[in-house]
Short mmCIF file of C-alpha atoms in Angstrom, two decimals:
data_model
loop_
_atom_site.label_atom_id
_atom_site.label_comp_id
_atom_site.label_asym_id
_atom_site.label_seq_id
_atom_site.Cartn_x
_atom_site.Cartn_y
_atom_site.Cartn_z
CA UNK A 1 152.30 -2.84 62.15
CA UNK A 2 148.64 -1.83 62.37
CA UNK A 3 145.98 -4.42 63.32
CA UNK A 4 142.57 -3.36 62.16
CA UNK A 5 139.99 -5.00 64.28
CA UNK A 6 136.50 -5.05 62.76
CA UNK A 7 134.17 -5.74 65.72
CA UNK A 8 130.91 -6.51 64.25
CA UNK A 9 127.49 -6.54 66.07
CA UNK A 10 126.83 -7.12 69.78
CA UNK A 11 129.28 -9.91 70.24
CA UNK A 12 132.03 -7.84 68.44
CA UNK A 13 131.62 -5.05 71.04
CA UNK A 14 131.67 -7.48 73.92
CA UNK A 15 134.70 -9.30 72.79
CA UNK A 16 136.46 -6.03 72.17
CA UNK A 17 135.59 -4.94 75.73
CA UNK A 18 137.42 -8.04 77.02
CA UNK A 19 140.35 -7.21 74.77
CA UNK A 20 140.65 -3.75 76.07
CA UNK A 21 140.71 -5.19 79.73
CA UNK A 22 143.70 -7.47 78.75
CA UNK A 23 145.49 -4.69 76.98
CA UNK A 24 145.07 -2.64 80.06
CA UNK A 25 146.55 -5.31 82.13
CA UNK A 26 149.60 -5.28 79.93
CA UNK A 27 148.89 -8.32 77.67
CA UNK A 28 150.87 -7.73 74.53
CA UNK A 29 151.08 -9.52 71.18
CA UNK A 30 154.36 -11.43 70.94
CA UNK A 31 156.26 -13.17 68.23
CA UNK A 32 156.67 -16.95 67.63
CA UNK A 33 159.62 -16.74 70.27
CA UNK A 34 157.57 -15.12 72.84
CA UNK A 35 159.12 -11.63 72.37
CA UNK A 36 156.83 -8.60 72.43
CA UNK A 37 156.15 -7.29 68.93
CA UNK A 38 157.30 -3.68 68.42
CA UNK A 39 155.31 -0.86 66.86
CA UNK A 40 151.89 -2.65 67.12
CA UNK A 41 148.88 -0.34 66.87
CA UNK A 42 145.40 -1.64 67.22
CA UNK A 43 142.67 0.24 65.26
CA UNK A 44 139.17 -0.96 66.46
CA UNK A 45 136.39 -0.33 63.95
CA UNK A 46 133.00 -1.18 65.42
CA UNK A 47 130.32 -2.05 62.96
CA UNK A 48 126.70 -2.01 64.27
CA UNK A 49 123.85 -0.04 63.12
CA UNK A 50 122.28 -0.39 66.48
CA UNK A 51 124.01 2.64 67.99
CA UNK A 52 121.84 2.67 71.19
CA UNK A 53 123.04 -0.92 71.95
CA UNK A 54 124.26 -0.70 75.63
CA UNK A 55 127.21 -2.95 75.01
CA UNK A 56 128.39 -0.93 72.09
CA UNK A 57 128.15 2.18 74.42
CA UNK A 58 129.92 0.70 77.13
CA UNK A 59 132.81 -0.57 74.91
CA UNK A 60 132.97 2.95 73.26
CA UNK A 61 133.35 4.64 76.68
CA UNK A 62 135.99 2.07 77.72
CA UNK A 63 138.09 2.66 74.50
CA UNK A 64 137.96 6.37 75.30
CA UNK A 65 138.99 5.92 78.82
CA UNK A 66 141.91 3.66 77.66
CA UNK A 67 143.05 6.20 75.04
CA UNK A 68 142.96 9.11 77.74
CA UNK A 69 145.10 6.90 80.14
CA UNK A 70 147.49 5.61 77.70
CA UNK A 71 148.26 8.89 76.09
CA UNK A 72 149.23 10.43 79.45
CA UNK A 73 151.43 7.62 80.17
CA UNK A 74 153.25 7.13 76.86
CA UNK A 75 152.20 10.00 74.49
CA UNK A 76 151.96 8.83 70.96
CA UNK A 77 154.65 6.19 71.20
CA UNK A 78 153.62 2.76 70.03
CA UNK A 79 156.20 0.88 72.08
CA UNK A 80 155.71 0.44 75.77
CA UNK A 81 155.87 -2.12 78.51
CA UNK A 82 153.51 -2.27 81.41
CA UNK A 83 149.90 -1.25 82.08
CA UNK A 84 148.06 0.03 79.02
CA UNK A 85 151.14 -0.82 76.84
CA UNK A 86 149.42 -1.51 73.61
CA UNK A 87 148.42 1.49 71.56
CA UNK A 88 144.75 1.67 70.56
CA UNK A 89 143.75 4.32 68.03
CA UNK A 90 140.63 5.39 66.15
CA UNK A 91 140.55 5.23 62.42
CA UNK A 92 140.69 9.01 62.24
CA UNK A 93 143.89 9.14 64.36
CA UNK A 94 145.75 6.78 61.93
CA UNK A 95 144.69 8.68 58.85
CA UNK A 96 147.22 11.49 58.60
CA UNK A 97 145.53 13.17 55.59
CA UNK A 98 142.15 12.14 54.18
CA UNK A 99 139.95 13.73 51.52
CA UNK A 100 136.86 12.26 53.11
CA UNK A 101 135.40 13.51 56.58
CA UNK A 102 135.58 11.03 59.44
CA UNK A 103 134.14 11.07 63.01
CA UNK A 104 136.75 11.00 65.73
CA UNK A 105 135.07 7.75 66.91
CA UNK A 106 135.70 4.07 67.04
CA UNK A 107 132.21 3.45 65.45
CA UNK A 108 131.69 2.95 61.73
CA UNK A 109 129.17 5.42 60.48
CA UNK A 110 126.23 3.55 58.97
CA UNK A 111 123.87 6.37 58.50
CA UNK A 112 123.05 5.18 55.09
CA UNK A 113 121.60 2.11 56.69
CA UNK A 114 120.35 2.88 60.18
CA UNK A 115 117.83 5.55 59.25
CA UNK A 116 115.60 3.25 57.24
CA UNK A 117 113.18 0.36 57.48
CA UNK A 118 114.55 -2.47 55.45
CA UNK A 119 111.47 -2.09 53.06
CA UNK A 120 112.49 1.53 52.39
CA UNK A 121 116.13 0.81 52.15
CA UNK A 122 115.53 -1.59 49.21
CA UNK A 123 112.74 0.74 47.64
CA UNK A 124 110.20 -2.06 47.93
CA UNK A 125 107.29 0.41 47.16
CA UNK A 126 108.80 1.43 43.95
CA UNK A 127 109.51 -2.16 42.61
CA UNK A 128 107.30 -3.62 39.89
CA UNK A 129 104.74 -6.34 40.88
CA UNK A 130 106.95 -9.28 39.89
CA UNK A 131 110.02 -7.93 42.00
CA UNK A 132 107.75 -7.25 44.86
CA UNK A 133 106.50 -10.70 44.68
CA UNK A 134 110.04 -12.10 44.63
CA UNK A 135 111.13 -9.96 47.53
CA UNK A 136 108.21 -10.95 49.65
CA UNK A 137 109.38 -14.73 49.01
CA UNK A 138 112.90 -13.84 50.17
CA UNK A 139 111.96 -11.71 53.17
CA UNK A 140 109.21 -12.14 55.80
CA UNK A 141 106.84 -9.15 56.55
CA UNK A 142 108.51 -8.66 59.86
CA UNK A 143 111.94 -8.38 58.10
CA UNK A 144 110.60 -5.90 55.53
CA UNK A 145 109.30 -3.87 58.46
CA UNK A 146 112.50 -4.14 60.51
CA UNK A 147 114.03 -0.68 61.72
CA UNK A 148 117.61 -1.13 60.96
CA UNK A 149 118.59 1.37 63.70
CA UNK A 150 118.17 -1.70 65.98
CA UNK A 151 120.47 -4.02 63.81
CA UNK A 152 119.47 -6.82 61.71
CA UNK A 153 117.56 -8.69 64.37
CA UNK A 154 119.02 -12.30 63.66
CA UNK A 155 118.49 -11.89 59.98
CA UNK A 156 121.70 -12.23 58.10
CA UNK A 157 119.81 -12.03 54.77
CA UNK A 158 118.87 -8.46 55.66
CA UNK A 159 122.51 -7.78 56.86
CA UNK A 160 123.98 -9.21 53.53
CA UNK A 161 122.00 -6.65 51.52
CA UNK A 162 122.42 -3.65 53.82
CA UNK A 163 126.10 -3.94 54.47
CA UNK A 164 127.14 -4.50 50.93
CA UNK A 165 127.30 -0.72 50.61
CA UNK A 166 130.02 -0.47 53.25
CA UNK A 167 132.64 -0.33 50.57
CA UNK A 168 131.35 2.99 49.34
CA UNK A 169 131.54 4.68 52.82
CA UNK A 170 133.95 7.29 53.72
CA UNK A 171 135.45 5.10 56.53
CA UNK A 172 136.04 2.14 54.20
CA UNK A 173 137.80 4.40 51.71
CA UNK A 174 139.91 5.92 54.57
CA UNK A 175 140.77 2.46 55.72
CA UNK A 176 141.79 1.30 52.27
CA UNK A 177 143.95 4.27 51.69
CA UNK A 178 145.79 4.11 55.09
CA UNK A 179 146.29 0.32 55.01
CA UNK A 180 150.15 -0.39 54.38
CA UNK A 181 152.30 -3.27 53.58
CA UNK A 182 152.78 -5.38 56.85
CA UNK A 183 149.43 -4.36 58.34
CA UNK A 184 146.81 -7.04 59.15
CA UNK A 185 143.02 -7.19 59.52
CA UNK A 186 141.06 -9.27 62.22
CA UNK A 187 137.27 -9.63 62.35
CA UNK A 188 135.27 -10.41 65.40
CA UNK A 189 131.67 -11.57 64.86
CA UNK A 190 128.95 -14.07 65.83
CA UNK A 191 127.65 -16.59 63.28
CA UNK A 192 124.13 -17.19 64.74
CA UNK A 193 122.73 -13.75 64.59
CA UNK A 194 122.30 -11.21 61.93
CA UNK A 195 124.79 -8.31 61.92
CA UNK A 196 127.89 -10.37 62.59
CA UNK A 197 126.97 -13.39 60.44
CA UNK A 198 126.39 -11.15 57.37
CA UNK A 199 129.20 -8.58 58.01
CA UNK A 200 132.20 -10.82 58.24
CA UNK A 201 131.87 -12.37 54.60
CA UNK A 202 130.65 -9.24 53.03
CA UNK A 203 133.52 -7.10 54.26
CA UNK A 204 136.11 -9.70 53.38
CA UNK A 205 134.75 -9.99 49.97
CA UNK A 206 135.14 -6.23 49.60
CA UNK A 207 138.67 -6.26 50.94
CA UNK A 208 139.65 -9.27 48.72
CA UNK A 209 138.19 -7.42 45.74
CA UNK A 210 139.94 -4.22 46.45
CA UNK A 211 140.94 -3.93 42.80
CA UNK A 212 137.42 -2.51 42.24
CA UNK A 213 137.79 0.43 44.58
CA UNK A 214 139.79 3.70 44.34
CA UNK A 215 142.50 3.20 46.90
CA UNK A 216 146.26 3.96 46.51
CA UNK A 217 147.10 0.89 48.63
CA UNK A 218 144.63 -1.53 47.22
CA UNK A 219 147.34 -4.05 46.14
CA UNK A 220 148.33 -4.33 49.80
CA UNK A 221 144.63 -4.55 50.81
CA UNK A 222 143.81 -7.58 48.43
CA UNK A 223 146.59 -9.59 49.90
CA UNK A 224 146.30 -8.56 53.55
CA UNK A 225 146.71 -11.31 56.12
CA UNK A 226 143.18 -11.48 57.47
CA UNK A 227 141.95 -13.38 60.62
CA UNK A 228 138.58 -13.85 62.11
CA UNK A 229 137.03 -15.00 65.36
CA UNK A 230 133.72 -16.69 64.52
CA UNK A 231 131.75 -17.09 67.73
CA UNK A 232 129.13 -19.89 67.71
CA UNK A 233 126.08 -20.07 70.07
CA UNK A 234 127.11 -19.18 73.57
CA UNK A 235 124.05 -17.92 75.09
CA UNK A 236 120.19 -18.42 74.77
CA UNK A 237 117.28 -16.18 75.19
CA UNK A 238 114.19 -16.11 77.42
CA UNK A 239 110.84 -16.35 75.50
CA UNK A 240 109.32 -13.01 74.52
CA UNK A 241 106.54 -11.63 76.52
CA UNK A 242 104.75 -11.25 73.13
CA UNK A 243 103.98 -14.75 71.96
CA UNK A 244 103.69 -13.58 68.42
CA UNK A 245 107.18 -11.90 68.45
CA UNK A 246 109.26 -14.60 66.87
CA UNK A 247 111.97 -12.37 65.38
CA UNK A 248 114.69 -14.21 67.37
CA UNK A 249 114.22 -17.86 68.28
CA UNK A 250 116.76 -19.94 70.17
CA UNK A 251 115.58 -22.88 68.16
CA UNK A 252 117.07 -21.12 65.04
CA UNK A 253 120.48 -20.61 66.52
CA UNK A 254 121.86 -23.94 65.61
CA UNK A 255 120.27 -24.07 62.11
CA UNK A 256 121.67 -20.69 61.32
CA UNK A 257 124.91 -21.70 62.51
CA UNK A 258 125.08 -24.86 60.38
CA UNK A 259 123.93 -22.86 57.23
CA UNK A 260 126.37 -20.09 57.88
CA UNK A 261 129.33 -22.59 58.43
CA UNK A 262 128.55 -24.27 55.15
CA UNK A 263 128.55 -20.92 53.55
CA UNK A 264 131.71 -19.78 55.17
CA UNK A 265 133.33 -23.08 54.10
CA UNK A 266 132.53 -22.24 50.59
CA UNK A 267 133.39 -18.51 50.54
CA UNK A 268 135.77 -17.68 53.39
CA UNK A 269 138.01 -20.65 54.21
CA UNK A 270 140.03 -22.94 52.07
CA UNK A 271 142.87 -22.32 49.53
CA UNK A 272 141.38 -19.75 47.27
CA UNK A 273 142.73 -16.22 46.83
CA UNK A 274 139.50 -14.86 48.60
CA UNK A 275 139.98 -17.00 51.73
CA UNK A 276 140.93 -15.64 55.02
CA UNK A 277 144.35 -16.70 56.38
CA UNK A 278 143.23 -17.89 59.87
CA UNK A 279 139.84 -18.51 61.52
CA UNK A 280 139.15 -19.15 65.26
CA UNK A 281 135.99 -20.99 66.13
CA UNK A 282 134.54 -20.52 69.74
CA UNK A 283 131.33 -21.55 71.30
CA UNK A 284 129.88 -22.61 74.67
CA UNK A 285 126.39 -24.18 74.09
CA UNK A 286 124.34 -24.83 77.31
CA UNK A 287 126.57 -23.07 79.88
CA UNK A 288 124.79 -19.83 80.41
CA UNK A 289 121.61 -18.33 82.02
CA UNK A 290 119.16 -17.18 79.48
CA UNK A 291 119.49 -13.53 78.62
CA UNK A 292 116.27 -11.31 78.49
CA UNK A 293 114.58 -11.35 75.06
CA UNK A 294 115.43 -8.04 73.40
CA UNK A 295 115.74 -7.78 69.57
CA UNK A 296 117.06 -4.17 70.39
CA UNK A 297 114.07 -2.14 70.85
CA UNK A 298 113.45 -2.94 74.62
CA UNK A 299 116.31 -2.51 76.94
CA UNK A 300 118.99 -1.96 74.29
CA UNK A 301 120.85 -5.28 74.85
CA UNK A 302 122.78 -4.76 78.17
CA UNK A 303 124.12 -8.30 78.38
CA UNK A 304 126.55 -9.53 81.03
CA UNK A 305 130.18 -10.38 80.26
CA UNK A 306 130.87 -14.14 79.30
CA UNK A 307 133.89 -16.39 79.38
CA UNK A 308 133.61 -16.93 75.65
CA UNK A 309 134.24 -13.10 75.23
CA UNK A 310 137.11 -13.22 77.39
CA UNK A 311 138.82 -16.30 75.75
CA UNK A 312 137.77 -14.75 72.37
CA UNK A 313 139.74 -11.67 73.08
CA UNK A 314 143.01 -13.71 72.96
CA UNK A 315 142.36 -14.60 69.36
CA UNK A 316 143.72 -11.43 67.89
CA UNK A 317 146.91 -11.71 69.83
CA UNK A 318 147.37 -15.27 68.74
CA UNK A 319 146.83 -14.10 65.14
CA UNK A 320 149.52 -11.48 65.50
CA UNK A 321 151.93 -14.00 66.91
CA UNK A 322 151.84 -15.94 63.67
CA UNK A 323 154.71 -15.27 61.26
CA UNK A 324 154.09 -14.03 57.70
CA UNK A 325 155.25 -17.33 56.25
CA UNK A 326 152.69 -19.21 58.26
CA UNK A 327 149.94 -17.19 56.66
CA UNK A 328 150.97 -16.18 53.22
CA UNK A 329 152.77 -17.74 50.21
CA UNK A 330 155.75 -15.19 50.24
CA UNK A 331 156.54 -15.94 46.66
CA UNK A 332 153.02 -15.10 45.21
CA UNK A 333 151.44 -13.05 48.07
CA UNK A 334 148.52 -15.28 48.04
CA UNK A 335 146.95 -16.75 51.31
CA UNK A 336 147.95 -20.07 52.34
CA UNK A 337 145.17 -22.47 53.04
CA UNK A 338 143.08 -21.21 55.97
CA UNK A 339 144.40 -22.30 59.30
CA UNK A 340 141.60 -23.09 61.73
CA UNK A 341 141.74 -23.01 65.57
CA UNK A 342 139.51 -24.10 68.29
CA UNK A 343 139.72 -23.74 72.08
CA UNK A 344 139.36 -25.92 75.15
CA UNK A 345 139.55 -25.34 78.92
CA UNK A 346 141.99 -27.49 80.96
CA UNK A 347 139.00 -28.25 83.18
CA UNK A 348 135.46 -28.29 81.82
CA UNK A 349 133.81 -26.74 84.73
CA UNK A 350 131.03 -24.22 85.51
CA UNK A 351 133.39 -22.65 88.11
CA UNK A 352 136.24 -21.37 86.18
CA UNK A 353 139.43 -19.82 87.89
CA UNK A 354 142.95 -19.39 86.60
CA UNK A 355 143.64 -23.17 87.20
CA UNK A 356 140.85 -24.14 84.67
CA UNK A 357 142.65 -22.57 81.80
CA UNK A 358 145.45 -24.30 79.91
CA UNK A 359 149.11 -23.48 80.60
CA UNK A 360 149.47 -21.44 77.35
CA UNK A 361 146.40 -19.26 78.35
CA UNK A 362 147.70 -18.80 81.98
CA UNK A 363 150.98 -17.77 80.68
CA UNK A 364 149.38 -14.97 78.74
CA UNK A 365 146.74 -13.69 81.29
CA UNK A 366 147.56 -14.65 84.71
CA UNK A 367 150.42 -12.23 85.77
CA UNK A 368 149.11 -9.29 83.79
CA UNK A 369 145.61 -9.62 85.34
CA UNK A 370 146.88 -10.23 88.86
CA UNK A 371 149.04 -7.06 88.50
CA UNK A 372 146.05 -5.15 87.30
CA UNK A 373 143.82 -6.30 90.20
CA UNK A 374 146.52 -5.58 92.85
CA UNK A 375 146.89 -1.98 91.27
CA UNK A 376 143.10 -1.64 91.78
CA UNK A 377 143.30 -2.56 95.40
CA UNK A 378 146.40 -0.47 96.05
CA UNK A 379 144.87 2.72 94.45
CA UNK A 380 141.60 2.17 96.56
CA UNK A 381 143.23 1.38 99.79
CA UNK A 382 146.94 2.24 99.87
CA UNK A 383 148.10 5.34 97.90
CA UNK A 384 146.30 8.03 99.91
CA UNK A 385 148.09 6.83 103.10
CA UNK A 386 151.41 6.82 101.38
CA UNK A 387 151.55 10.13 99.56
CA UNK A 388 154.14 12.40 101.20
CA UNK A 389 156.31 9.40 102.08
CA UNK A 390 159.10 7.38 100.08
CA UNK A 391 158.85 7.18 96.33
CA UNK A 392 156.14 9.75 96.24
CA UNK A 393 158.60 12.44 97.27
CA UNK A 394 161.08 11.50 94.64
CA UNK A 395 161.00 13.55 91.43
CA UNK A 396 158.60 13.74 89.79
CA UNK A 397 156.54 14.08 93.04
CA UNK A 398 153.20 12.55 93.46
CA UNK A 399 151.23 15.03 95.70
CA UNK A 400 147.81 15.35 97.11
CA UNK A 401 146.75 17.17 93.92
CA UNK A 402 147.58 14.17 91.95
CA UNK A 403 144.53 12.30 93.02
CA UNK A 404 142.34 15.16 91.52
CA UNK A 405 143.82 14.99 88.05
CA UNK A 406 141.86 13.76 84.97
CA UNK A 407 144.36 10.88 84.66
CA UNK A 408 143.61 9.62 88.26
CA UNK A 409 139.88 10.27 87.95
CA UNK A 410 139.61 8.41 84.55
CA UNK A 411 141.74 5.59 85.84
CA UNK A 412 140.13 5.03 89.29
CA UNK A 413 136.54 5.80 88.29
CA UNK A 414 135.71 5.36 84.67
CA UNK A 415 138.18 2.50 83.94
CA UNK A 416 138.18 0.65 87.21
CA UNK A 417 134.42 0.83 87.65
CA UNK A 418 133.99 -0.81 84.30
CA UNK A 419 136.64 -3.36 85.27
CA UNK A 420 134.89 -4.33 88.43
CA UNK A 421 131.47 -4.43 86.56
CA UNK A 422 133.20 -6.71 83.98
CA UNK A 423 134.45 -9.27 86.72
CA UNK A 424 131.34 -9.17 88.48
CA UNK A 425 129.39 -10.12 85.35
CA UNK A 426 131.83 -12.82 84.49
CA UNK A 427 131.31 -14.22 87.93
CA UNK A 428 127.59 -14.22 87.89
CA UNK A 429 127.01 -15.78 84.54
CA UNK A 430 126.17 -19.49 84.60
CA UNK A 431 129.56 -20.38 83.57
CA UNK A 432 131.06 -18.60 86.71
CA UNK A 433 134.45 -17.09 86.02
CA UNK A 434 136.08 -16.40 89.48
CA UNK A 435 139.60 -14.94 88.92
CA UNK A 436 139.43 -12.87 91.98
CA UNK A 437 137.27 -13.07 95.18
CA UNK A 438 134.36 -10.76 94.92
CA UNK A 439 134.85 -7.69 97.10
CA UNK A 440 138.09 -8.97 98.68
CA UNK A 441 140.45 -5.90 99.32
CA UNK A 442 142.97 -8.12 101.27
CA UNK A 443 145.70 -8.79 98.71
CA UNK A 444 146.60 -11.94 100.51
CA UNK A 445 143.07 -13.42 99.88
CA UNK A 446 142.30 -11.61 96.59
CA UNK A 447 143.30 -14.18 94.02
CA UNK A 448 140.76 -17.05 93.84
CA UNK A 449 142.49 -20.36 94.97
CA UNK A 450 145.84 -18.86 94.99
CA UNK A 451 147.55 -18.57 98.31
CA UNK A 452 150.66 -16.75 99.47
CA UNK A 453 153.75 -18.78 99.97
CA UNK A 454 154.82 -20.20 103.33
CA UNK A 455 157.82 -18.37 104.92
CA UNK A 456 159.93 -19.09 107.98
CA UNK A 457 157.45 -17.42 110.29
CA UNK A 458 154.20 -18.28 108.41
CA UNK A 459 152.62 -17.10 105.29
CA UNK A 460 154.41 -14.28 103.37
CA UNK A 461 152.24 -11.03 103.52
CA UNK A 462 151.25 -9.10 100.49
CA UNK A 463 149.99 -5.67 101.52
CA UNK A 464 150.39 -2.04 100.75
CA UNK A 465 153.51 -1.68 102.90
CA UNK A 466 155.11 -4.43 100.95
CA UNK A 467 154.54 -2.64 97.64
CA UNK A 468 155.56 0.79 99.21
CA UNK A 469 159.02 -0.76 100.23
CA UNK A 470 159.60 -2.36 96.87
CA UNK A 471 158.45 0.92 94.99
CA UNK A 472 160.78 2.95 97.35
CA UNK A 473 163.70 0.66 96.24
CA UNK A 474 162.93 0.86 92.69
CA UNK A 475 162.55 4.70 92.64
CA UNK A 476 165.95 5.43 94.27
CA UNK A 477 168.10 7.20 91.62
CA UNK A 478 165.51 6.41 88.84
CA UNK A 479 165.52 9.39 86.43
CA UNK A 480 163.45 7.74 83.62
CA UNK A 481 160.18 9.54 84.24
CA UNK A 482 161.01 13.14 83.49
CA UNK A 483 157.99 15.26 84.56
CA UNK A 484 155.38 12.39 84.31
CA UNK A 485 154.26 11.31 87.76
CA UNK A 486 151.49 9.22 86.15
CA UNK A 487 154.15 6.99 84.40
CA UNK A 488 156.32 6.88 87.49
CA UNK A 489 153.41 5.48 89.70
CA UNK A 490 152.13 2.90 87.02
CA UNK A 491 155.61 1.74 86.13
CA UNK A 492 156.87 1.35 89.63
CA UNK A 493 153.87 -0.54 90.67
CA UNK A 494 154.09 -2.81 87.53
CA UNK A 495 157.63 -3.70 88.21
CA UNK A 496 157.03 -4.07 91.99
CA UNK A 497 154.12 -6.45 91.24
CA UNK A 498 156.19 -8.58 89.11
CA UNK A 499 158.74 -9.24 91.78
CA UNK A 500 156.10 -9.62 94.66
CA UNK A 501 154.01 -12.08 92.60
CA UNK A 502 157.10 -14.20 92.04
CA UNK A 503 158.31 -14.21 95.53
CA UNK A 504 155.17 -14.28 97.61
CA UNK A 505 152.34 -16.08 95.76
CA UNK A 506 152.27 -19.72 94.90
CA UNK A 507 153.11 -20.20 91.21
CA UNK A 508 150.36 -21.05 88.69
CA UNK A 509 152.55 -21.00 85.55
#
């Protein structure tokens, strides 16, 4: 099964970044009985004309690092268990043969939009006088002058016009042709801005009306199970230094949200054939420090990670866990009435740790994220001192040269540097997310508000030597790794961490 994830606008990229972190930790989509789904492949498609958006760039780099690490561990295999288990592929990678050229990128090519001012895109200057007058009523002067290379600047009416041509792009044609029976689609977008609020309903319409496009699998596409994460206001903006710059105004966020929800109710949700199967609503009004005012032409929107994005990243996994008969009338193939979901913390607090989440969320994220964090500490503080001993000497050997390989550099620098930046940003937002104690490299104290268990002679220790001993035990007579020392290291640690977390930390689940 492929899950095509359309990440639209800045919020789409930021939620996708959190989703990559969860996948790296080993979070996997499961069925209704909690069993990991087999042969799941996630295909992210980022839609944002603002290519210089810093959040988009960070997410793209993270996707590239994830792909490099995962391929070295598991090759092209979709099924895996452990760190980086879920396969994530670009659209080009899943299109075995295509008559249309595609970039080997996770970003949707919007060259037909991004190279124009909105005025030029709609050919305003060639309109006759009555049409110019009507257009000027529908769009403000600053909207007509908007350079779409920075996005739609909080104006969904611009986005609705500009993104309607997505269906004619090479990427959409390739997506329509590769989509197969059993695949699913998920959208991530905000509802209070421009790109996301417009992109979600427009692209859903093009999918549900796929009969009008030239695609061999259009029948599957029309009836595809579709889910969406609709993010309501969860941050505010400082005032612009330019008092005349009102392109984005906090005061408009709620009004835009109300208008968009009413429109979504009439076009996206309900019991019609054009409705989505499931929709997830998420917002956090008033619990954040205002972000710097930036319509996209100042500092390129380098915004800190937020709890909402982390929680939102769970929505695609929840959608995958829903069975076909929960989403679709199996007799007719039509979508069942839209299922709507909301989310609440176990504890409504500005200081969020693992205990603040509900049990269902903890059961999904706690162990995987703890394993990933302990791996980070182990690679920073323990591995170099262990090479040449114990499990590192078993075939395939882990030698000094291993720490200079591309795999190790990408994992310990590119990926883990981004991981620590993500945790730091979550911590320092106004809704502080403190999963791990900042800068703490002692495994006994690393998990916020989770202590080690008491033993006969005091607290049980969690340290590099404990991992070394357990990995030595697991490595003996293990012939599953062939000539892949990368897989050996990651798999041994993942399984050692499972046992050590159970035996030595107080249980949160």
